[in-house]
Amino acid sequence: MPVPLLDLEAQYATIRAEIDAALASVVRTQRFILGPAVERFEAEVGEFIGVRHAIGCASGTDALLLSLKALDLEPGDEVVVPAFTFFATAGAVWNAGLRPVFADIDPQTFNLTAETVRAALTEKTRAIVVVHLFGQMADMAEILELAEERGLRVVEDAAQAIGARQRIGGEWRGAGTLGDAGAFSFFPSKNLGGFGDGGLITTNDDALAERIRKLRVHGGRQMYHHEMVGTNSRLDALQAAVLSAKLPHLPRWTNARRAHAAYYDGRLAALEGRVATPFSAPGREHVYNQYTIRAERRDELKRYLDAHGIGNNIYYPLPLHLQACFAGLGYRRGDLPASEAASLEVLSLPVYPELTEAQRDEVAGRIEEFYGTQ
Ligand SMILES: *Cc1c(COP(=O)(O)O)cnc(C)c1O
C-alpha cells in the first residue's frame, strides 16, 4: 500500500463545505486586499498563539524578513542562525542586509542551544533567529537569558511550530510569543496550511508591530506617504478565509500528529541502534510538523521506502554554512559537525493528521523489513 508523505486532498475532503463557504464569502464581497477576512484571522490566530499582535503577510520568508527589517539593525550586523534549518532562515537575514553567522545544533533536538549560540557570538552580533525545527521549541529560557545578557534581539522562526509549547518558570508558553517577534508560515505543508503562500508575524511589542504593519504596505500608514521603505507583503484575503476555517481544527490535527508520533516511537523502539526516533525534550510539547528519525544506512533506507511507495524526504540534505551562495562567508566542512551529521542521517516520515492506522503500520513495517527484523 503506498503512503504519501502528505495528503492534502484527504484533509480538504473532511472540511470541504466550511472551506468552500469561506472562500465564497470573500468572493461575494470582493474584499481581496486586507479587509475583514484578514482582520478576523489575525484576531483569531493571535488569540490562539497567545500574543498581542498578529500581522498577516505574504509568506513565512517575508515574516522573517519584515521582522528583521523592523528591528532597525545596521547593515552588516551579525545575526546568529542555525546551520541546520530551511534556507529561508538565513536567506531572510541576508536579504535584510545583515550577515548570517551559523551556529551548530543540539544533536538530540536539532535546535540551537545557548551553548551553540555562544560559540558563534562576536562583537558584531546583534540578533539571533531561533528556529523551532520540526515542531519542537528550542530551549528558549536559556537562549533568552543569553540574549538579555548580551543585549541581542531575538526572532523566533516558528514556521514549523504553530501551537508548540514549552514550560518556562512553571508556565506554558507558546512558540512565537517569547522573542521580540515570531515568524509563522502557512505554506500548504505546514501544520496550518493555506491554499497557497501565506505568513504571519507575532509580537507583544506595540512599537515593533506598528513598524511591521507599515513595512508590509510600502512603509506608510497613510497611502502615498512613506516613512520607511517597505514592500508589498500582505496575507491574501482568500488565504485568510481558508485559514480561519481551518484554525478551529488545528488542535485536533496536532493531537493526531502526536498520536502518530507516539505510535512510531513505540514501533521503532525495537530498532534502537539503527533508528533513533525524535527526542521530545521534557517540558516541551512537540507538534510534529515533521517526524524525523536518524537512520543507519539512511540513503539505502530512503531508496527502499521510495521503491515501496512510502513517502519520505530528507529535511535537510546540505547545511546552510555549506551552501554555494554562502561560500563567500568562508565556512568549511567540519566547522559545524552536529549539523553536518544530521544532514547525512535524517529522514522524515509521513505524520500528517489524516494518516490511517493501516498506513502508519505500513510505514513502520517497511522500515522493520528493511532492517530485517520482520
Ligand atoms: C517553511 C519555512 C519557512 C518559510 O516559509 P514560507 O512560507 O515557505 O516562505 C521558514 N523557516 C522554516 C523553518 C520553514 O520551515
Coordinates of C-alpha atoms and ligand atoms in Angstrom, one line a residue:
M1 CA 0.0 0.0 0.0
P2 CA 1.6 3.3 -1.0
V3 CA 1.6 6.0 1.7
P4 CA 2.2 9.7 0.7
L5 CA 4.4 12.0 2.8
L6 CA 1.4 14.4 3.0
D7 CA -2.2 14.1 1.8
L8 CA -3.8 17.5 1.5
E9 CA -6.7 16.1 -0.6
A10 CA -7.6 13.9 2.4
Q11 CA -7.7 17.0 4.7
Y12 CA -9.8 19.0 2.2
A13 CA -12.3 16.2 2.0
T14 CA -13.0 16.4 5.7
I15 CA -13.7 20.2 5.8
R16 CA -14.8 21.0 2.2
A17 CA -18.1 22.6 3.0
E18 CA -16.6 25.0 5.5
I19 CA -13.8 26.0 3.3
D20 CA -15.9 26.5 0.2
A21 CA -18.3 28.7 2.1
A22 CA -15.4 30.8 3.5
L23 CA -14.0 31.3 0.0
A24 CA -17.4 32.1 -1.4
S25 CA -18.0 34.8 1.2
V26 CA -14.8 36.6 0.2
V27 CA -15.6 36.3 -3.5
R28 CA -19.1 37.7 -2.8
T29 CA -17.8 40.8 -1.0
Q30 CA -14.8 41.3 -3.4
R31 CA -12.6 42.4 -0.5
F32 CA -9.4 40.7 -1.5
I33 CA -6.7 43.0 0.0
L34 CA -6.5 43.1 3.8
G35 CA -10.1 44.0 4.9
P36 CA -12.4 42.0 7.2
A37 CA -11.3 38.4 6.3
V38 CA -7.6 39.2 7.2
E39 CA -8.5 41.2 10.3
R40 CA -10.7 38.4 11.6
F41 CA -8.0 35.8 11.0
E42 CA -5.3 38.0 12.6
A43 CA -7.5 38.3 15.7
E44 CA -8.3 34.6 15.9
V45 CA -4.8 33.4 15.3
G46 CA -3.3 36.0 17.7
E47 CA -5.6 34.6 20.4
F48 CA -4.7 31.0 19.6
I49 CA -1.0 31.7 19.7
G50 CA -1.4 33.9 22.8
V51 CA 0.2 37.1 21.6
R52 CA -0.8 40.8 21.4
H53 CA -0.2 41.5 17.7
A54 CA -0.6 39.0 14.9
I55 CA 0.2 40.5 11.5
G56 CA -0.5 38.6 8.3
C57 CA 2.0 38.8 5.4
A58 CA 2.7 37.0 2.1
S59 CA 4.9 34.1 3.3
G60 CA 6.9 32.7 6.2
T61 CA 10.0 34.0 4.4
D62 CA 8.6 37.5 4.4
A63 CA 7.6 37.2 8.1
L64 CA 11.3 36.7 8.9
L65 CA 12.4 39.4 6.5
L66 CA 9.9 42.0 7.8
S67 CA 10.7 41.1 11.4
L68 CA 14.4 41.6 10.8
K69 CA 13.9 44.9 9.0
A70 CA 11.6 46.2 11.7
L71 CA 14.3 45.6 14.4
D72 CA 16.3 48.6 13.0
L73 CA 19.7 46.8 12.8
E74 CA 22.6 48.3 10.9
P75 CA 23.8 46.9 7.5
G76 CA 26.4 44.2 8.1
D77 CA 25.3 43.5 11.7
E78 CA 25.7 39.8 12.5
V79 CA 22.7 37.6 13.2
V80 CA 23.2 34.1 14.6
V81 CA 21.1 31.4 12.8
P82 CA 21.3 27.6 13.0
A83 CA 23.1 25.8 10.1
F84 CA 20.5 23.1 10.1
T85 CA 17.2 24.6 9.0
F86 CA 15.2 25.5 5.9
F87 CA 17.1 28.0 3.8
A88 CA 14.7 30.9 4.4
T89 CA 16.0 31.4 7.9
A90 CA 19.4 32.5 6.6
G91 CA 18.1 33.9 3.3
A92 CA 16.0 36.4 5.1
V93 CA 18.9 37.6 7.2
W94 CA 21.0 38.1 4.0
N95 CA 18.1 39.9 2.2
A96 CA 17.6 42.2 5.2
G97 CA 21.2 43.4 4.6
L98 CA 22.6 41.6 7.6
R99 CA 25.2 38.9 7.9
P100 CA 24.2 35.4 8.9
V101 CA 26.6 33.6 11.3
F102 CA 25.9 29.9 11.5
A103 CA 25.7 28.1 14.8
D104 CA 25.6 24.4 15.4
I105 CA 22.6 22.4 16.8
D106 CA 21.9 20.1 19.7
P107 CA 22.1 16.6 18.1
Q108 CA 19.1 15.4 20.0
T109 CA 16.6 18.2 19.3
F110 CA 18.1 19.6 16.1
N111 CA 17.8 23.1 17.6
L112 CA 20.1 25.9 18.7
T113 CA 21.1 25.9 22.4
A114 CA 22.6 28.8 24.4
E115 CA 26.0 27.0 24.2
T116 CA 26.0 26.7 20.4
V117 CA 24.8 30.3 20.1
R118 CA 27.5 31.5 22.4
A119 CA 30.2 29.8 20.2
A120 CA 29.0 32.0 17.3
L121 CA 28.9 35.3 19.1
T122 CA 31.3 38.1 18.1
E123 CA 31.4 41.9 18.9
K124 CA 29.2 42.5 15.9
T125 CA 26.4 40.1 16.9
R126 CA 23.1 41.9 17.3
A127 CA 20.4 39.3 17.0
I128 CA 19.5 35.6 16.9
V129 CA 17.0 33.8 14.8
V130 CA 15.9 30.8 16.8
V131 CA 14.2 28.0 14.8
H132 CA 11.8 25.6 16.4
L133 CA 12.7 22.8 14.0
F134 CA 10.2 20.1 13.0
G135 CA 7.7 21.4 15.5
Q136 CA 9.6 21.4 18.8
M137 CA 10.7 24.6 20.5
A138 CA 14.3 25.3 21.2
D139 CA 15.2 25.9 24.9
M140 CA 14.0 29.5 24.9
A141 CA 14.7 30.0 28.6
E142 CA 18.4 29.7 28.3
I143 CA 18.6 31.4 24.9
L144 CA 16.6 34.4 26.2
E145 CA 18.9 34.6 29.2
L146 CA 21.9 34.8 26.9
A147 CA 20.2 37.3 24.7
E148 CA 19.4 39.5 27.6
E149 CA 23.0 39.2 28.9
R150 CA 24.4 40.3 25.6
G151 CA 21.8 42.8 24.5
L152 CA 20.7 40.7 21.5
R153 CA 17.3 40.8 19.7
V154 CA 15.5 37.5 19.2
V155 CA 13.3 36.4 16.3
E156 CA 11.6 33.0 16.6
D157 CA 11.3 31.1 13.3
A158 CA 8.1 29.3 14.3
A159 CA 7.2 28.3 10.7
Q160 CA 7.0 24.6 11.7
A161 CA 5.8 25.1 15.2
I162 CA 2.4 26.7 15.4
G163 CA 0.8 25.6 18.7
A164 CA 4.1 24.2 20.1
R165 CA 4.6 25.0 23.8
Q166 CA 7.3 25.0 26.4
R167 CA 7.2 25.2 30.2
I168 CA 9.2 28.2 31.4
G169 CA 9.1 29.1 35.1
G170 CA 6.1 26.9 35.7
E171 CA 4.1 28.4 32.9
W172 CA 3.3 27.0 29.4
R173 CA 4.5 29.5 26.8
G174 CA 3.8 29.2 23.0
A175 CA 6.1 29.3 20.1
G176 CA 6.3 32.9 18.7
T177 CA 5.4 34.6 22.0
L178 CA 8.8 34.8 23.6
G179 CA 11.2 36.6 21.3
D180 CA 10.9 40.2 20.0
A181 CA 9.0 38.7 17.1
G182 CA 7.8 35.4 15.8
A183 CA 7.5 34.3 12.2
F184 CA 5.0 31.7 11.0
S185 CA 4.3 30.2 7.6
F186 CA 1.0 28.9 6.1
F187 CA 2.8 27.1 3.2
P188 CA 0.4 24.2 2.4
S189 CA 2.7 21.6 4.1
K190 CA 2.8 23.4 7.5
N191 CA 0.6 22.3 10.3
L192 CA -1.8 25.2 9.5
G193 CA -1.6 25.4 5.7
G194 CA -3.3 27.7 3.3
F195 CA -4.3 27.2 -0.4
G196 CA -1.0 28.9 -1.4
D197 CA 1.6 31.1 0.3
G198 CA 0.9 33.0 3.5
G199 CA 2.7 34.1 6.6
L200 CA 2.3 35.8 10.0
I201 CA 4.4 37.9 12.3
T202 CA 3.7 37.9 16.0
T203 CA 4.9 40.3 18.7
N204 CA 4.0 41.7 22.1
D205 CA 5.9 44.9 21.3
D206 CA 3.4 47.7 20.2
A207 CA 6.1 49.9 18.5
L208 CA 7.5 46.9 16.6
A209 CA 4.0 45.9 15.5
E210 CA 3.4 49.4 14.1
R211 CA 6.6 49.3 12.1
I212 CA 5.8 45.8 10.7
R213 CA 2.3 46.9 9.7
K214 CA 3.9 49.7 7.8
L215 CA 6.6 47.6 6.2
R216 CA 4.0 45.2 4.7
V217 CA 2.3 48.1 2.8
H218 CA 5.4 50.0 1.5
G219 CA 6.3 51.7 4.7
G220 CA 3.5 54.2 5.4
R221 CA 0.3 54.3 7.3
Q222 CA -1.3 56.8 5.1
M223 CA -1.5 56.0 1.4
Y224 CA 1.2 57.7 -0.7
H225 CA 3.2 58.9 2.3
H226 CA 6.2 56.7 3.2
E227 CA 8.2 57.0 6.4
M228 CA 10.3 53.9 5.6
V229 CA 10.9 51.7 2.5
G230 CA 8.7 48.7 2.9
T231 CA 7.3 46.3 0.4
N232 CA 4.0 44.7 -0.7
S233 CA 3.7 41.7 1.6
R234 CA 0.1 41.1 2.7
L235 CA -1.8 38.0 3.6
D236 CA -4.3 37.4 0.8
A237 CA -7.9 37.7 2.0
L238 CA -8.8 34.3 0.3
Q239 CA -6.0 32.7 2.2
A240 CA -7.1 34.3 5.4
A241 CA -10.6 32.9 4.9
V242 CA -9.2 29.4 4.4
L243 CA -7.0 29.7 7.4
S244 CA -9.9 31.0 9.6
A245 CA -11.9 27.9 8.5
K246 CA -9.0 25.6 9.3
L247 CA -7.8 27.1 12.6
P248 CA -10.6 25.5 14.8
H249 CA -9.4 22.1 13.6
L250 CA -5.7 22.7 14.4
P251 CA -5.8 21.3 18.0
R252 CA -7.4 18.1 16.8
W253 CA -4.9 17.8 13.9
T254 CA -2.0 18.4 16.3
N255 CA -3.3 15.6 18.6
A256 CA -3.5 13.3 15.6
R257 CA 0.2 14.1 14.7
R258 CA 1.2 13.5 18.3
A259 CA -0.6 10.2 18.3
H260 CA 1.1 9.0 15.1
A261 CA 4.5 10.0 16.5
A262 CA 3.8 8.0 19.7
Y263 CA 2.9 5.0 17.6
Y264 CA 6.1 5.2 15.5
D265 CA 8.1 5.8 18.7
G266 CA 6.7 2.5 20.0
R267 CA 7.2 0.5 16.8
L268 CA 10.6 1.8 16.0
A269 CA 12.0 1.4 19.6
A270 CA 12.9 -2.2 18.7
L271 CA 15.3 -0.8 16.1
E272 CA 17.4 1.1 18.6
G273 CA 21.0 1.5 17.5
R274 CA 19.8 1.6 13.8
V275 CA 17.0 4.1 14.1
A276 CA 16.8 7.0 16.5
T277 CA 13.3 8.3 17.0
P278 CA 12.7 12.0 17.6
F279 CA 13.7 13.2 21.0
S280 CA 11.0 15.1 22.7
A281 CA 12.6 17.2 25.4
P282 CA 11.0 17.4 28.9
G283 CA 8.7 20.4 29.4
R284 CA 8.0 20.8 25.7
E285 CA 5.0 19.9 23.5
H286 CA 6.2 18.9 20.1
V287 CA 3.7 19.4 17.3
Y288 CA 5.5 17.2 14.7
N289 CA 5.3 19.2 11.6
Q290 CA 7.9 16.5 10.7
Y291 CA 8.5 13.1 12.3
T292 CA 12.2 12.9 11.7
I293 CA 14.3 9.9 12.5
R294 CA 18.1 9.4 12.3
A295 CA 18.7 6.2 10.4
E296 CA 21.7 3.9 9.9
R297 CA 22.3 3.5 6.1
R298 CA 19.9 6.4 5.6
D299 CA 20.2 6.7 1.8
E300 CA 19.6 3.0 1.4
L301 CA 16.6 3.1 3.6
K302 CA 15.3 6.1 1.6
R303 CA 15.7 4.1 -1.7
Y304 CA 13.9 1.2 -0.1
L305 CA 10.9 3.3 1.1
D306 CA 10.8 5.1 -2.3
A307 CA 10.7 1.7 -4.1
H308 CA 7.7 0.6 -1.9
G309 CA 5.8 3.9 -2.3
I310 CA 6.4 5.1 1.2
G311 CA 6.6 8.9 1.2
N312 CA 9.7 10.3 2.9
N313 CA 12.1 13.2 2.5
I314 CA 15.4 14.5 3.7
Y315 CA 15.0 17.7 5.6
Y316 CA 17.7 19.0 5.1
P317 CA 20.4 17.4 2.9
L318 CA 23.0 20.2 3.0
P319 CA 23.6 22.5 6.0
L320 CA 23.4 26.2 5.3
H321 CA 27.1 27.0 6.0
L322 CA 28.0 24.7 3.1
Q323 CA 25.6 26.2 0.6
A324 CA 27.2 27.6 -2.6
C325 CA 25.6 31.0 -2.1
F326 CA 27.3 31.4 1.3
A327 CA 30.7 30.2 0.1
G328 CA 32.0 33.8 0.5
L329 CA 31.4 33.6 4.2
G330 CA 34.3 31.2 4.5
Y331 CA 32.9 28.1 6.2
R332 CA 34.4 24.7 5.7
R333 CA 33.1 21.1 6.1
G334 CA 33.9 20.1 9.7
D335 CA 33.0 23.6 11.1
L336 CA 29.6 22.6 12.4
P337 CA 29.8 18.8 13.0
A338 CA 26.3 18.2 14.5
S339 CA 24.6 20.0 11.6
E340 CA 26.7 18.1 9.1
A341 CA 26.0 14.7 10.8
A342 CA 22.3 15.4 10.9
S343 CA 22.1 16.2 7.2
L344 CA 23.6 12.7 6.5
E345 CA 21.4 10.8 8.9
V346 CA 17.9 12.3 9.0
L347 CA 14.8 11.1 7.2
S348 CA 11.2 12.4 7.7
L349 CA 8.2 10.0 7.6
P350 CA 4.5 10.6 6.9
V351 CA 2.9 12.1 10.1
Y352 CA 0.0 14.1 8.6
P353 CA -3.2 14.1 10.7
E354 CA -5.3 12.0 8.3
L355 CA -2.9 9.1 8.2
T356 CA -4.8 5.9 8.9
E357 CA -3.7 3.1 11.3
A358 CA -3.2 0.8 8.3
Q359 CA -0.9 3.4 6.6
R360 CA 1.3 4.0 9.7
D361 CA 1.5 0.3 10.2
E362 CA 2.7 0.0 6.6
V363 CA 5.3 2.7 7.1
A364 CA 6.7 1.1 10.3
G365 CA 6.5 -2.4 8.7
R366 CA 8.6 -1.3 5.7
I367 CA 11.3 0.1 8.0
E368 CA 11.3 -3.1 10.1
E369 CA 11.5 -5.1 6.8
F370 CA 14.5 -3.0 5.6
Y371 CA 16.4 -3.7 8.8
G372 CA 15.4 -7.4 8.6
T373 CA 13.6 -7.6 11.9
Q374 CA 10.4 -9.0 10.3
Ligands
LIG1 C1 8.6 26.9 5.7 C2 9.6 27.6 6.4 C3 10.0 28.9 6.3 C4 9.5 29.7 5.1 O1 8.1 29.8 5.0 P1 7.5 30.1 3.5 O2 6.1 30.4 3.9 O3 7.7 28.9 2.7 O4 8.2 31.3 3.0 C5 10.9 29.5 7.1 N1 11.6 28.8 8.0 C6 11.3 27.5 8.2 C7 12.0 26.7 9.3 C8 10.3 26.8 7.4 O5 10.1 25.5 7.7

